[in-house]
Coordinates of C-alpha atoms and ligand atoms in Angstrom, one line a residue:
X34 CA -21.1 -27.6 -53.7
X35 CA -23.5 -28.3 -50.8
X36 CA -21.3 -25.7 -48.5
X37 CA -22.4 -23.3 -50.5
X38 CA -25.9 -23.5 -50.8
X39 CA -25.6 -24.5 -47.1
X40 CA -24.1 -21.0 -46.2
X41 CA -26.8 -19.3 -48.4
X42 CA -29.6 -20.9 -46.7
X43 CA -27.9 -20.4 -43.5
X44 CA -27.6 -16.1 -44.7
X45 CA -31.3 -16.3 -45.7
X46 CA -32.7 -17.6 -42.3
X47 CA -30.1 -15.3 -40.5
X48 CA -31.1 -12.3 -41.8
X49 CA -35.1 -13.3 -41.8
X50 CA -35.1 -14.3 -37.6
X51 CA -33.1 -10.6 -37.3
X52 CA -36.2 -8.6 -38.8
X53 CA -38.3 -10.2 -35.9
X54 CA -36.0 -9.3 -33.2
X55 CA -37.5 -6.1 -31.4
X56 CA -35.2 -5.6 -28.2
X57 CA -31.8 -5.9 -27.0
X58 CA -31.9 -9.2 -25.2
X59 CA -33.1 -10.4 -28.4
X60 CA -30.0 -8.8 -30.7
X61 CA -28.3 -10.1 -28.2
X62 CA -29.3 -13.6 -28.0
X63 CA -29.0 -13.2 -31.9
X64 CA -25.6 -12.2 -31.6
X65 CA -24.5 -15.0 -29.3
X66 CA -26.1 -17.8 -31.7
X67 CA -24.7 -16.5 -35.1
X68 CA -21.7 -15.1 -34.2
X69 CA -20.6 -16.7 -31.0
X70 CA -18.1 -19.2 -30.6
X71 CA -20.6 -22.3 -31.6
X72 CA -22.3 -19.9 -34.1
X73 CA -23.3 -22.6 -37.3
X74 CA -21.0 -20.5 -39.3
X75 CA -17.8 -21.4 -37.2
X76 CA -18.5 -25.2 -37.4
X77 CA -18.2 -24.4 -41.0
X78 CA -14.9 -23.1 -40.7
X79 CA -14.1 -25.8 -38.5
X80 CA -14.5 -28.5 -41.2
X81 CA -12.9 -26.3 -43.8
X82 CA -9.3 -28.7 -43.4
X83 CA -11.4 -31.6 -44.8
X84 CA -12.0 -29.9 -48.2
X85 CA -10.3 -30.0 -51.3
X86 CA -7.6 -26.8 -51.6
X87 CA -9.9 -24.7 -54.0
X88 CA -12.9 -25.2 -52.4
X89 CA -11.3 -24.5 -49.3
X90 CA -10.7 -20.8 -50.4
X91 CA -13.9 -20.7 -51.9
X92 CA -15.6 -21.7 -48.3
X93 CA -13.3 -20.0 -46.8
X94 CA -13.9 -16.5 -48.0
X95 CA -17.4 -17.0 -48.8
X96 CA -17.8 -17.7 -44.9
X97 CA -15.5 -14.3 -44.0
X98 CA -18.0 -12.3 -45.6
X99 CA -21.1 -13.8 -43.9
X100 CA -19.2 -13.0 -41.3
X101 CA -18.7 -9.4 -41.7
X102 CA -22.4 -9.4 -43.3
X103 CA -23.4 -10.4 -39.9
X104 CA -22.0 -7.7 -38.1
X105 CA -22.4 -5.0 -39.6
X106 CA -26.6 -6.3 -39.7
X107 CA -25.9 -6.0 -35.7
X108 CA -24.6 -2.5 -35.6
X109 CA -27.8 -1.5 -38.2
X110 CA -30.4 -3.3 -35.6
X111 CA -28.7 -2.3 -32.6
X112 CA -28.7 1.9 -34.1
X113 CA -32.8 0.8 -34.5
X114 CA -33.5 -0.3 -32.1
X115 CA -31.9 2.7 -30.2
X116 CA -33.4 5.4 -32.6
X117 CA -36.7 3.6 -32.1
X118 CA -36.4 3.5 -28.6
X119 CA -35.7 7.1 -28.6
X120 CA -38.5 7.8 -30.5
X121 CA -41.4 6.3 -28.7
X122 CA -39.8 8.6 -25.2
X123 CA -40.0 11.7 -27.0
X124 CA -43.6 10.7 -28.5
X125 CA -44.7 10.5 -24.9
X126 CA -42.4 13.6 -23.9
X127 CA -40.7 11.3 -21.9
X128 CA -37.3 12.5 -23.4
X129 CA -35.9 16.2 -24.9
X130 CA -32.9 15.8 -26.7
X131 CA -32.3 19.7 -26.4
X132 CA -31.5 19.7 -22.9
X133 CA -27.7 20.0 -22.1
X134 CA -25.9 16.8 -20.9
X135 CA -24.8 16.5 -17.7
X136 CA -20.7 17.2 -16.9
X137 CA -18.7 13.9 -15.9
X138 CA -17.4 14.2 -12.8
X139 CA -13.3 13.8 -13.3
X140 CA -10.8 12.3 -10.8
X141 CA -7.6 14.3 -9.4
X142 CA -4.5 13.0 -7.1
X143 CA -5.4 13.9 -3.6
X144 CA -2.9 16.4 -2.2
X145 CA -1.1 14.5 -0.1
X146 CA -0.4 12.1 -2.9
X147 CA 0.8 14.8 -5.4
X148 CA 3.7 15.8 -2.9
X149 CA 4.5 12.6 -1.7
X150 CA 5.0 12.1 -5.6
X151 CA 6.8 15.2 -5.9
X152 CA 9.6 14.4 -3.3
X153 CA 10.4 11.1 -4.5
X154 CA 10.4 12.2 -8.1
X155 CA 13.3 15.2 -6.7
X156 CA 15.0 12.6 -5.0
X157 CA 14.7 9.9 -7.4
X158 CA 16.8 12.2 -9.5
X159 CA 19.3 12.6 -7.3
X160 CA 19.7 8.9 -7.2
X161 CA 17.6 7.6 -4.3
X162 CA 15.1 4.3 -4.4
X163 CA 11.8 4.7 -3.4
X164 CA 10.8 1.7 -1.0
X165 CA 8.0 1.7 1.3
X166 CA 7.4 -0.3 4.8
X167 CA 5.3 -1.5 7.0
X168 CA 2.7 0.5 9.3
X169 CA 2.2 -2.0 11.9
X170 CA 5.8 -2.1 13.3
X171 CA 7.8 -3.8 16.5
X172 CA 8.7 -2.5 19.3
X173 CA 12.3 -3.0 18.2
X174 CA 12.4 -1.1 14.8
X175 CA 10.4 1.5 15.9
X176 CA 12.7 2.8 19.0
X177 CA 14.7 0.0 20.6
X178 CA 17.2 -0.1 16.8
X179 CA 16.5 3.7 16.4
X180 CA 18.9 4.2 19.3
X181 CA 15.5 4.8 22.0
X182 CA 15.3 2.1 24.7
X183 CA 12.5 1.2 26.9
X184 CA 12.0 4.0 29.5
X185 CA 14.1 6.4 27.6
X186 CA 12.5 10.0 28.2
X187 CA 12.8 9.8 24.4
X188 CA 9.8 8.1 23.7
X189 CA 7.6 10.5 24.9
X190 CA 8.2 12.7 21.4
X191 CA 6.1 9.8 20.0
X192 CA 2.7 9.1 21.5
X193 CA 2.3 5.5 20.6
X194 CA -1.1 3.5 19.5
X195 CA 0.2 0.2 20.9
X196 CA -1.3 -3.3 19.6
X197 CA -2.5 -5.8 22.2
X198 CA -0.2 -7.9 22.3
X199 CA 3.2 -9.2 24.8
X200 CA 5.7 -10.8 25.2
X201 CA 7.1 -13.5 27.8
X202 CA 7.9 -10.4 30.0
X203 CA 4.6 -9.2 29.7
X204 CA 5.8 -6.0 27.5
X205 CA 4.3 -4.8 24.7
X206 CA 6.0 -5.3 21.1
X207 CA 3.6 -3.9 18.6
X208 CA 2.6 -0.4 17.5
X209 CA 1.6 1.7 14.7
X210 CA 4.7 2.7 13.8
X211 CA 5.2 6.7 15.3
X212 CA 7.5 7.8 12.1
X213 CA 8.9 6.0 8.8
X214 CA 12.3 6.0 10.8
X215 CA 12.1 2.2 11.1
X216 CA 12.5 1.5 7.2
X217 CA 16.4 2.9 8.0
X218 CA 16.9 -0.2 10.3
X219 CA 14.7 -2.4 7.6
X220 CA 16.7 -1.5 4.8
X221 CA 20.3 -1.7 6.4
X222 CA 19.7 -4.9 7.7
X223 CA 18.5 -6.6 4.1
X224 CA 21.7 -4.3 2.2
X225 CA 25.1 -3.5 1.6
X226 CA 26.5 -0.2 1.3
X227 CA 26.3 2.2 -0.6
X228 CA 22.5 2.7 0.4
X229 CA 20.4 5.9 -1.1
X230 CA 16.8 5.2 0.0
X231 CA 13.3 7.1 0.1
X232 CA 10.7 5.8 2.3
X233 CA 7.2 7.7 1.9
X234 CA 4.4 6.3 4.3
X235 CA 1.7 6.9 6.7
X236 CA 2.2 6.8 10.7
X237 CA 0.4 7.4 13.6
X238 CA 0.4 9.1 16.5
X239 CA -1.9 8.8 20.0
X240 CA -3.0 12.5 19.6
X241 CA -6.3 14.4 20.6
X242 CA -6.9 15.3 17.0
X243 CA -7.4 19.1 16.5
X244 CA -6.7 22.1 13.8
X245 CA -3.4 20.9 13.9
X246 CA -2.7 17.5 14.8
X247 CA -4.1 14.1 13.0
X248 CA -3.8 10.7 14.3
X249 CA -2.9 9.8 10.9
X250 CA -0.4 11.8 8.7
X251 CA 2.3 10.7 6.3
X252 CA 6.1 11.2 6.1
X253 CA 8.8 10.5 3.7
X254 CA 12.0 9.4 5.4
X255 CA 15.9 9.3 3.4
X256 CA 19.0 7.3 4.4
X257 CA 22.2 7.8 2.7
X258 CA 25.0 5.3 4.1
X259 CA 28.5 4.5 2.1
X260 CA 32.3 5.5 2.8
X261 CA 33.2 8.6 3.7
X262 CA 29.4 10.3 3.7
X263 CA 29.7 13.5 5.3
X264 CA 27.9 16.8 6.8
X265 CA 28.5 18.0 3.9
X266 CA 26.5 15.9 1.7
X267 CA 23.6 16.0 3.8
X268 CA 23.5 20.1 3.5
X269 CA 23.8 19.6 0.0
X270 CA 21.8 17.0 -0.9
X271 CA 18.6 18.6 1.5
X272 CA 19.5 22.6 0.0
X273 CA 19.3 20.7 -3.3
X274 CA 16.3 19.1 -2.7
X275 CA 14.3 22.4 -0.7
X276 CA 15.4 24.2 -4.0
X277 CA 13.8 22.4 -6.3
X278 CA 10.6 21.8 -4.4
X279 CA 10.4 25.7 -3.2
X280 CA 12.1 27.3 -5.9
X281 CA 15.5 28.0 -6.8
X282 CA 15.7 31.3 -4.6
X283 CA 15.1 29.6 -1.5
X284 CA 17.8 29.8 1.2
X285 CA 17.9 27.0 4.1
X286 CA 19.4 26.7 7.6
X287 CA 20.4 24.4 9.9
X288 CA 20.0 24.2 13.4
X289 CA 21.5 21.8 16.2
X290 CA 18.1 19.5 17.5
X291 CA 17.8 15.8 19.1
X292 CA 17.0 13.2 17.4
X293 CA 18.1 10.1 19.5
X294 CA 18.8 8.0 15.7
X295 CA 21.0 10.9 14.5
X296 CA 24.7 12.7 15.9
X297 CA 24.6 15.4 15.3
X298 CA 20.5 16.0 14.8
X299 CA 19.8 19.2 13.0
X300 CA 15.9 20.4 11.9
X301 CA 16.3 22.4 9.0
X302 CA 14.2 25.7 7.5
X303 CA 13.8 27.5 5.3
X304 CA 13.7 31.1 4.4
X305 CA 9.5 31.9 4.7
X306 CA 8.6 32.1 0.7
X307 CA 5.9 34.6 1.2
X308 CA 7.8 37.5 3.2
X309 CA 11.6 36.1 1.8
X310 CA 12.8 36.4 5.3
X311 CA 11.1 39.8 6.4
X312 CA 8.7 38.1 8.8
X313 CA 4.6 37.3 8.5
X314 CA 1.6 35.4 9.5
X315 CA 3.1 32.0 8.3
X316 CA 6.5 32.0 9.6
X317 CA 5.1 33.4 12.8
X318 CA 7.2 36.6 12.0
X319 CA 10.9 34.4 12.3
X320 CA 11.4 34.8 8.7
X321 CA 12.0 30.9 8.4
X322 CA 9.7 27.7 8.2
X323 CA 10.9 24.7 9.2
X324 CA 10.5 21.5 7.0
X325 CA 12.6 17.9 8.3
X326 CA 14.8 16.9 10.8
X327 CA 18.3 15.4 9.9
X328 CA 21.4 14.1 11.4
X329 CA 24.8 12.1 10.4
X330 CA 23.0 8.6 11.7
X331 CA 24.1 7.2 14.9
X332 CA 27.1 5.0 15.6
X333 CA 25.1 2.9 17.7
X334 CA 22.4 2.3 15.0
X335 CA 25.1 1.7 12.8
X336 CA 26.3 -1.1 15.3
X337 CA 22.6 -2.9 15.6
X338 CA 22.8 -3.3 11.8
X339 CA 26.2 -4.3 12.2
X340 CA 27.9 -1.8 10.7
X341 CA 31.0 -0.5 11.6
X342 CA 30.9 3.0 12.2
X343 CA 34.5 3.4 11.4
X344 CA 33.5 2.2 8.1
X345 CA 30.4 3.8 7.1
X346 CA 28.8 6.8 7.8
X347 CA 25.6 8.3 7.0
X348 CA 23.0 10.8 6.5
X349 CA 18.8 10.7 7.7
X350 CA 15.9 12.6 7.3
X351 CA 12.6 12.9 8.0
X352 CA 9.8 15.4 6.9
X353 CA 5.9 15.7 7.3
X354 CA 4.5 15.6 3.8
X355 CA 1.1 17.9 4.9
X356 CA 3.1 20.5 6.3
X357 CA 3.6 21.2 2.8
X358 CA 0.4 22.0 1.1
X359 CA -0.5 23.3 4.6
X360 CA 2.4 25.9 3.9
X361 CA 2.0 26.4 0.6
X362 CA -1.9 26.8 0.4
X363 CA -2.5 28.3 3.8
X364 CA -4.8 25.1 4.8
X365 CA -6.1 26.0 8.2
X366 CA -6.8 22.5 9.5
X367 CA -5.3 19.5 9.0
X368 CA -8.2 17.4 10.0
X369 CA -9.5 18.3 6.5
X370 CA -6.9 16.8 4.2
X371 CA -8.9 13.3 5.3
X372 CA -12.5 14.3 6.0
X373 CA -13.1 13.2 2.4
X374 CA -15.2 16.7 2.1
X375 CA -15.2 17.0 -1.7
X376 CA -15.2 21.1 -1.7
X377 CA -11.7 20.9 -0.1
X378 CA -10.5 18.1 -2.6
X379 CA -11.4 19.5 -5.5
X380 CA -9.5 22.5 -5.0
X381 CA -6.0 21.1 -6.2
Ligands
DAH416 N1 11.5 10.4 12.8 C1 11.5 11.8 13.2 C2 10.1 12.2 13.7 O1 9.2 11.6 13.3 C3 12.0 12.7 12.1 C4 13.4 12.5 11.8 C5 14.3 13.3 12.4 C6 13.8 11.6 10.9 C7 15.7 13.2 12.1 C8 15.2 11.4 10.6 C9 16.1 12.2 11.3 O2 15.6 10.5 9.8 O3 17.4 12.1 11.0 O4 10.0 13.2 14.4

């Protein structure tokens, strides 16, 4: 039985070379060359199929226990070598155990992230799919499809960063795109009714940026399209929605407002959920706060996605996501939800 006087021999000079090793490059090293992949023990077990069957299990478990001999001698040395280490700082007062370890510093969701999170989850619920789009847009899918054409006094509710770069005409056709309003045309084109979509994002506006305007901010846009989608479904759906983000209580209102993708446009608000409606600071004494803009989407958008508008009809909306925690927390400046100033962060 030469295997086994092989493995003893191979045990013996194992363990001897480990009482010499006196650091961690050297456990290491140890490690790699008795346990490793090409460790003398596996090349045993390698040639284990060319033994007789009882000899084989014999070899076999003979070698498992080396094995687990082997590592548990690492653990041991590697607890030594610590302990020892640990010693010799706190015989040159190098190192007091006593003192109180210092706190690990602990990740959180940025705001912005936890509502955007929040909406979808409420609309998720309700049945919508949560897609998302691109921030460097065209020309044509951020107005000319939404229903605003070139020179249309429209376009001046979004103040465009546009991208260097024309066309044969000499126009330009590339922006960061002004709202997530685009991802309606996006989606339509690549779908079939019935569509129930959420489209979270960032977009960006050409804006002196100040307590209360970024040239960065997110928005979460919706599109609802199928047979015989009405007014009606779009109260409901948004008063469904504003009640579970603001609390069952809450009381919305609709308003008529233009929105050149939308007929009728409506913004809607809702009733301020510090004073209930009595009038403070935050609603700016109205009694209401205003959250999206809405509307039944346009026939004519409807038509550049070829679809007919006797058909289909639909419902849109679109919301600032900051507004939110800016509401809700009484944030005083915008600019701060990306200044990356950890005071503010860690506060939610
Ligand atoms: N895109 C609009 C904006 O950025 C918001 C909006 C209003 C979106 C009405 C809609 C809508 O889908 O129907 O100001």
């Amino acid at each position: 039985m030469d295997i086994k006087k092989d493995l003893e021999e191979l045990k013996n000079r194992a363990l001897e070379q480990l009482k010499d090793v006196d650091d961690d490059q050297g456990l290491e090293k140890w490690r790699v060359f008795y346990l490793g992949k090409k460790s003398p023990l596996n090349q045993v077990l390698r040639g284990l199929a060319s033994l007789p069957i009882e000899e084989r299990r014999l070899v076999g478990a003979m070698s498992n226990d080396l094995k687990l001999l082997f590592e548990s001698n690492v653990e041991q040395k590697r607890l030594s070598l610590y302990s020892s280490a640990v010693t010799t700082l706190q015989e040159k007062g190098r190192l007091d155990v006593t003192l109180p370890g210092r706190p690990v510093a602990q990740g959180r969701l940025h705001p912005t992230t936890r509502i955007v999170r929040q909406i979808c989850d409420i609309f998720s619920a309700m049945g919508f799919q949560v897609v998302e789009g691109p921030e460097v847009e065209t020309d044509y899918y951020n107005f000319e499809a939404l229903n605003i054409p070139k020179d249309h006094p429209a376009r001046d509710m979004w103040d465009t960063f546009w991208i260097d770069r024309k066309d044969e005409n000499g126009e330009r056709t590339t922006l960061l795109r002004t709202h997530t309003s685009p991802m309606q045309i996006r989606v339509m084109e690549k779908t079939t009714p019935p569509i129930r979509v959420v489209v979270p994002g960032k977009v960006y506006r050409y804006e002196a940026t100040d307590a209360t305007h970024e040239s960065m901010f997110y928005q979460v846009e919706g599109l609802a399209v199928d047979k015989g989608v009405t007014f009606g479904d779009l109260k409901g759906c948004l008063y469904e929605f504003a009640r579970r983000l603001f609390g069952p209580e809450r009381k919305a209102r609709f308003r008529c407002d233009y929105f050149p993708f939308v007929e009728p446009g409506v913004e809607m608000a809702i009733d301020c959920f510090v004073c209930a409606g009595k009038g403070c600071r935050l609603c700016s004494n109205t009694g209401w706060i205003e959250i999206l803009g809405a509307g039944m989407v346009h026939p004519d958008v409807l038509r550049h996605v070829n679809y007919d508008p006797d058909v289909y009809t639909g419902f849109a909306f679109g919301m600032g996501v900051e507004r939110i925690p800016i509401l809700r927390y009484g944030i005083e400046d915008i600019r701060l939800f990306y200044g990356n100033d950890l005071r503010f962060l860690r506060q939610f």
